[in-house]
mmCIF file of C-alpha atoms in Angstrom:
data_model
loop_
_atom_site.group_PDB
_atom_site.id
_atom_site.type_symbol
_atom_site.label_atom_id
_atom_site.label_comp_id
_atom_site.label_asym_id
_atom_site.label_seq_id
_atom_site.Cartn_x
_atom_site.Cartn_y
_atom_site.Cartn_z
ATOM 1 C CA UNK A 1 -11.339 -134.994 -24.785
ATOM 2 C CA UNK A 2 -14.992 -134.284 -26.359
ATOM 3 C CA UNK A 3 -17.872 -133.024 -24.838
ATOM 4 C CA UNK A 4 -20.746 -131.906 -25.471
ATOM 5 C CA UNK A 5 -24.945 -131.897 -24.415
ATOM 6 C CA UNK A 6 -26.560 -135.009 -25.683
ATOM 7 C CA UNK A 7 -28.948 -133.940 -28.221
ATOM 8 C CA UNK A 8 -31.836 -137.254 -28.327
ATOM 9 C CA UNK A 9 -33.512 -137.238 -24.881
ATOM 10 C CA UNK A 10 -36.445 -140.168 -24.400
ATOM 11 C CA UNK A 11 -39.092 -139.753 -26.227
ATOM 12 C CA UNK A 12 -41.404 -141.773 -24.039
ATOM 13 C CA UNK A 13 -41.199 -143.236 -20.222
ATOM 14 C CA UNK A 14 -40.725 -146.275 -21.625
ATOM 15 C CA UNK A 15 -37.359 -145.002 -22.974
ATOM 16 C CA UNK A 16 -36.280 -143.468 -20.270
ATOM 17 C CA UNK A 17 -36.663 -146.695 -17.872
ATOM 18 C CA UNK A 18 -33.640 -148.824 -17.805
ATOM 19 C CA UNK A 19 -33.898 -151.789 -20.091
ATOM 20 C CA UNK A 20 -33.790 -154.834 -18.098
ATOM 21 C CA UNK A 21 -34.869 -157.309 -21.147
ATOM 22 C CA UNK A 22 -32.757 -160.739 -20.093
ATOM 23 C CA UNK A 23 -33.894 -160.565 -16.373
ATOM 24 C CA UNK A 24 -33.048 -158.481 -12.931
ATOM 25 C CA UNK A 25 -29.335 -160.069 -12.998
ATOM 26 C CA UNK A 26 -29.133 -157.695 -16.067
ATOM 27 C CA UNK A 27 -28.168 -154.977 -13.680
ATOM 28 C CA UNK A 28 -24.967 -156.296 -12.550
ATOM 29 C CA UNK A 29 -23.565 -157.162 -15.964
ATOM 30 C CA UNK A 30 -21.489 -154.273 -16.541
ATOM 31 C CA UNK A 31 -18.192 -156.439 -18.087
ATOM 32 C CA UNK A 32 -19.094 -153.770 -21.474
ATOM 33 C CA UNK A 33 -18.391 -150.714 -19.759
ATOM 34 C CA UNK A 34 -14.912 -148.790 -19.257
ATOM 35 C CA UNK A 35 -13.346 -149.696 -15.835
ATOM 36 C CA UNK A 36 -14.246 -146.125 -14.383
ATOM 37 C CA UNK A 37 -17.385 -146.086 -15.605
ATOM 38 C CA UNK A 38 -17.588 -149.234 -14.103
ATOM 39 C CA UNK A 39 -16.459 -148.547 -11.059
ATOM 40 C CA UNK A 40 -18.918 -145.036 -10.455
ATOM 41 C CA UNK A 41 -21.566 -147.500 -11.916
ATOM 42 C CA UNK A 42 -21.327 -149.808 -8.830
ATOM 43 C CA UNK A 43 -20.777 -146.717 -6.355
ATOM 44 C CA UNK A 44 -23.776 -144.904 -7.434
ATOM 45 C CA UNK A 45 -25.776 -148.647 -7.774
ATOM 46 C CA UNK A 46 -25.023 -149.555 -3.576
ATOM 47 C CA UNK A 47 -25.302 -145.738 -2.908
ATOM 48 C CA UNK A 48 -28.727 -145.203 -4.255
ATOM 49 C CA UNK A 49 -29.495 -148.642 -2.371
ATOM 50 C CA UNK A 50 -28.378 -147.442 0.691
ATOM 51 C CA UNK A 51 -29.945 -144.481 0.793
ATOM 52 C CA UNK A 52 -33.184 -146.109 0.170
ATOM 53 C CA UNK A 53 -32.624 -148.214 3.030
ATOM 54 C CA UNK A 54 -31.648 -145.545 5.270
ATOM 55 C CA UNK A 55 -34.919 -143.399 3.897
ATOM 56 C CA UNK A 56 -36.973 -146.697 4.835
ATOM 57 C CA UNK A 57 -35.465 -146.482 8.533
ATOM 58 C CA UNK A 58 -35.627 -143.608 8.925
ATOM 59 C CA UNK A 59 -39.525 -143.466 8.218
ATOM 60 C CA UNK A 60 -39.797 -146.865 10.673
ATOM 61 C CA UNK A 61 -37.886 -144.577 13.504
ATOM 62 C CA UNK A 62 -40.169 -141.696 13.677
ATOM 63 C CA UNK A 63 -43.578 -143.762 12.714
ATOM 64 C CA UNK A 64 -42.090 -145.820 15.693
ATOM 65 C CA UNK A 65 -41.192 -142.927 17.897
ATOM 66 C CA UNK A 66 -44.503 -141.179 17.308
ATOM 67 C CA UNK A 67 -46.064 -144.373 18.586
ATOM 68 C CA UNK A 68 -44.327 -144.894 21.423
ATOM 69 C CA UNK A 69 -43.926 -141.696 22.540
ATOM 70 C CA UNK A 70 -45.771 -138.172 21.624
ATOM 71 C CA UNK A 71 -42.029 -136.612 23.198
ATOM 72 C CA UNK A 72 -40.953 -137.630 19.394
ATOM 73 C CA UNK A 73 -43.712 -135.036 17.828
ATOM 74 C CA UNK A 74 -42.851 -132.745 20.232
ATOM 75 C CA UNK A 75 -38.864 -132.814 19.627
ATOM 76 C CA UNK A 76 -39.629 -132.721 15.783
ATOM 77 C CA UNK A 77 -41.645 -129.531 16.094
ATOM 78 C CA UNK A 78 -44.598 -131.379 14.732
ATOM 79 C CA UNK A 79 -46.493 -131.306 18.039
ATOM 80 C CA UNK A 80 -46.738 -128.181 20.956
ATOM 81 C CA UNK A 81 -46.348 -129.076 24.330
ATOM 82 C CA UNK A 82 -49.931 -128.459 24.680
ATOM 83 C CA UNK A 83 -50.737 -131.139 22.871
ATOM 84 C CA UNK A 84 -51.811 -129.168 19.233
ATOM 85 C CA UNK A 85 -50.915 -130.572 15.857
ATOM 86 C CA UNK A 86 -48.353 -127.927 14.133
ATOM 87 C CA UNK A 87 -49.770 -129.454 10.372
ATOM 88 C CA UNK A 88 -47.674 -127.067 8.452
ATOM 89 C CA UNK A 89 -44.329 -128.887 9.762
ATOM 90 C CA UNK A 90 -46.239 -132.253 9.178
ATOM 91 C CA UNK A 91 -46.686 -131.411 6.036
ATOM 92 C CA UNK A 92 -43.461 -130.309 5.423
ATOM 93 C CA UNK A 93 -41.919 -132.741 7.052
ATOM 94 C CA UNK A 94 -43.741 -135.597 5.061
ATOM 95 C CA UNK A 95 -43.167 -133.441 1.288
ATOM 96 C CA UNK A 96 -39.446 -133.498 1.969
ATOM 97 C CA UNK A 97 -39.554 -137.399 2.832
ATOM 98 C CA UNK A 98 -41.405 -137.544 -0.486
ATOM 99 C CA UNK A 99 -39.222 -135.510 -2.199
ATOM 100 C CA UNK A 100 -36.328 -136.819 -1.215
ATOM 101 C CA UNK A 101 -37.471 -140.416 -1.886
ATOM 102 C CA UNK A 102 -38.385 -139.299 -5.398
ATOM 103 C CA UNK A 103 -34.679 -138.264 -5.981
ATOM 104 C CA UNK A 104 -33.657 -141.255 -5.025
ATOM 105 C CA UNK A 105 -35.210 -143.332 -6.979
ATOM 106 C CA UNK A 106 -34.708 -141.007 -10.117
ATOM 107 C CA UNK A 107 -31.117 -141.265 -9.133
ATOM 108 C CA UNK A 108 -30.900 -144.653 -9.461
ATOM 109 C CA UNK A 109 -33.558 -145.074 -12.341
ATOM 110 C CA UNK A 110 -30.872 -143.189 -14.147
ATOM 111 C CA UNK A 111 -27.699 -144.871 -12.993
ATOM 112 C CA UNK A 112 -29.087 -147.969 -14.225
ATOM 113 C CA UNK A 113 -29.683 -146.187 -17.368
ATOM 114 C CA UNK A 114 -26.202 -145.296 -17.581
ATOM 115 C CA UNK A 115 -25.192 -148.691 -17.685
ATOM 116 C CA UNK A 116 -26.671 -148.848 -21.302
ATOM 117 C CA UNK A 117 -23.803 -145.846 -22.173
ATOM 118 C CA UNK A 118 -26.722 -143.590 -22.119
ATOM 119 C CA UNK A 119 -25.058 -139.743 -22.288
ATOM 120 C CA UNK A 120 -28.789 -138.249 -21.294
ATOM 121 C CA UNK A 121 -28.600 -140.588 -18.252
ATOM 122 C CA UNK A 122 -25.197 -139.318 -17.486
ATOM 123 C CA UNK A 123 -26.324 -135.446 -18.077
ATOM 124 C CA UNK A 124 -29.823 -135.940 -16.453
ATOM 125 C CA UNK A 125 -27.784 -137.761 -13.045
ATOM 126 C CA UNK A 126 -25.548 -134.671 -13.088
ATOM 127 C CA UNK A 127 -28.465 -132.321 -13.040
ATOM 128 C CA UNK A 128 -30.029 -134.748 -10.208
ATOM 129 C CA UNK A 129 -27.643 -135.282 -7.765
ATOM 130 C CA UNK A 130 -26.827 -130.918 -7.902
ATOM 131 C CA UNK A 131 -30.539 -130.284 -7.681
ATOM 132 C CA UNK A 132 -30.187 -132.892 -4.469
ATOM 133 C CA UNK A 133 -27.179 -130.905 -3.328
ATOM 134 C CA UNK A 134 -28.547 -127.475 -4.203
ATOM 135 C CA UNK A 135 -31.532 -128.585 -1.908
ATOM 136 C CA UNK A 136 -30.059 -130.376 0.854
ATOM 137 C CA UNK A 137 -28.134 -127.371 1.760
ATOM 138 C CA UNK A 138 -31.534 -125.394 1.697
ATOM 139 C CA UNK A 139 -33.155 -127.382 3.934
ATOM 140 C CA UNK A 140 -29.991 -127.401 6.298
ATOM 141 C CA UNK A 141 -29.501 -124.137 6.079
ATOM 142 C CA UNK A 142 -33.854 -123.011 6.887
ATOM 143 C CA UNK A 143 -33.723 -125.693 9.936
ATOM 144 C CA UNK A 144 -35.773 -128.345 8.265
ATOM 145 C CA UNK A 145 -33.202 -131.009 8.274
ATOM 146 C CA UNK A 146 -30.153 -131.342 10.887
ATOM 147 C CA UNK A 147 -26.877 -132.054 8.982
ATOM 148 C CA UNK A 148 -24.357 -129.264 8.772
ATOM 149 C CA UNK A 149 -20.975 -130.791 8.017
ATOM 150 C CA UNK A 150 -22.362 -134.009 6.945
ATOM 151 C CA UNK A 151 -24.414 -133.091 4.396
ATOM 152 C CA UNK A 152 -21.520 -130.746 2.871
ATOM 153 C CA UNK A 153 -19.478 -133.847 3.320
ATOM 154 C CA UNK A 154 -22.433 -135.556 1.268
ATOM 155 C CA UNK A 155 -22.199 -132.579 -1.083
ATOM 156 C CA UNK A 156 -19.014 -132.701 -2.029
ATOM 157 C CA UNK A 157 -18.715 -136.853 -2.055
ATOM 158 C CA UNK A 158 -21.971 -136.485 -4.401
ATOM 159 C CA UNK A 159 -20.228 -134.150 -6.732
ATOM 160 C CA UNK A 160 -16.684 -136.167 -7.117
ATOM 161 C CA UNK A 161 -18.163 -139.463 -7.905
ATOM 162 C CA UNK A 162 -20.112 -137.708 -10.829
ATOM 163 C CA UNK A 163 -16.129 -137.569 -11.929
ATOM 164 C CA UNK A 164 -16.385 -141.131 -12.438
ATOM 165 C CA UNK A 165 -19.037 -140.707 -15.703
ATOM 166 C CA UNK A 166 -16.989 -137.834 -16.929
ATOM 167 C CA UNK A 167 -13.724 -139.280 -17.329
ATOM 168 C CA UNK A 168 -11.906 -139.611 -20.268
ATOM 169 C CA UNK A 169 -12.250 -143.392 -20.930
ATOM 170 C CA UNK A 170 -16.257 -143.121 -19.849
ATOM 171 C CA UNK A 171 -16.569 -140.313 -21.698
ATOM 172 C CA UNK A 172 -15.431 -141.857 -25.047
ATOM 173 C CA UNK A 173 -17.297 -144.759 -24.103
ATOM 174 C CA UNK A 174 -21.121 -142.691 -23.862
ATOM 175 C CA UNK A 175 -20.004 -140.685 -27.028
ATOM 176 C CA UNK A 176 -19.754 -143.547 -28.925
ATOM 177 C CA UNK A 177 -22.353 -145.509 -27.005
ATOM 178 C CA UNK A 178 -24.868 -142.957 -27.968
ATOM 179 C CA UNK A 179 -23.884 -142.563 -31.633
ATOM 180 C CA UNK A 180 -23.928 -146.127 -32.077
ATOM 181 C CA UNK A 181 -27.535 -146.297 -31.044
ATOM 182 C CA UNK A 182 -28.573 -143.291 -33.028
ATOM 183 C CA UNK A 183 -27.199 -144.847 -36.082
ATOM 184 C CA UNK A 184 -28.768 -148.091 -35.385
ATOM 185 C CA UNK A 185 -32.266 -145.918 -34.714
ATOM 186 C CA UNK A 186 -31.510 -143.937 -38.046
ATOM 187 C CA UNK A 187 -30.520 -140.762 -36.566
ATOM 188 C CA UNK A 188 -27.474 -138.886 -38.183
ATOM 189 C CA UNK A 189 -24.975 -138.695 -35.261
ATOM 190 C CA UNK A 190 -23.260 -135.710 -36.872
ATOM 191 C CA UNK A 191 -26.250 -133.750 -35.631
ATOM 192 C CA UNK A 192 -24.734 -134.285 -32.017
ATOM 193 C CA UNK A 193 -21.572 -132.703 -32.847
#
């Protein structure tokens, strides 16, 4: 078993976005990679989905709630029940919906990456998803968000299907994936050991 830090990182955003030359169906073509990369490739690809879809819900509920009934702003903290705006837990509120869709989307801009065997993908997803741990557990822990077990449940689920990329077979595979392209690209791949 090898490891080590991948050593080429994009050089531009247009080498960090997944290459999807051949068409959107390019996504679920994944018939090249090991079977356990495979298989955390498709976890990650419907979890990163889902969570976008939940994120979009859960905007509807409260733009809905807030419409419907001003009880909403007042059970969120964002209203008093005299009627005055609290705008630093708007704001706050609406920055951590922002954030959090922002980490979404960067998690799955890079799991799509990492169906290219791209070992800064699999190091910057890493980095990702603990950063989304790391702060998940802040905002649970301050009040801002209401999850407890679940998002430790979350946590740890998070963490474990990273194991998927790291595995011995996927690991080969992004080693070799990544040396192969810096060859092709004229880079000396002993520089990465």
């Amino acid at each position: 078993y090898k490891t080590r830090m991948p050593k080429s990182w994009p050089k531009s955003a247009g080498e960090a976005l997944p290459s999807l030359r051949g068409g959107f169906t390019q996504i679920f073509k994944t018939a090249h990679m090991p079977m356990d990369a495979k298989i955390g490739y498709w976890i990650w690809l419907l979890g990163c989905a889902g969570a976008i879809v939940a994120w979009c819900f859960a905007v509807i509920a409260i733009l809905l709630g807030i419409l419907i009934s001003p009880l909403v702003l007042i059970g969120s903290g964002m209203m008093t029940l005299f009627g005055e705006f609290r705008w630093g837990v708007i704001i706050a509120y609406f920055a951590t919906m922002i954030l959090q869709l922002v980490m979404i989307l960067l998690q799955l801009a890079l799991t799509l990456k990492l169906r290219e065997g791209s070992e800064w993908a699999r190091a910057g997803l890493t980095a990702v998803t603990l950063l989304t741990v790391v702060y998940g557990i802040i905002l649970t822990v301050t009040g801002l968000e209401s999850g407890g077990a679940d998002t430790i449940a979350v946590a740890i689920i998070s963490i474990l299907l990273l194991a998927f990329f790291w595995m011995p077979q996927a690991n080969a595979w992004f080693i070799r994936t990544t040396d192969e392209a810096d060859r092709a690209s004229g880079m000396n791949p002993s520089m990465h050991s």
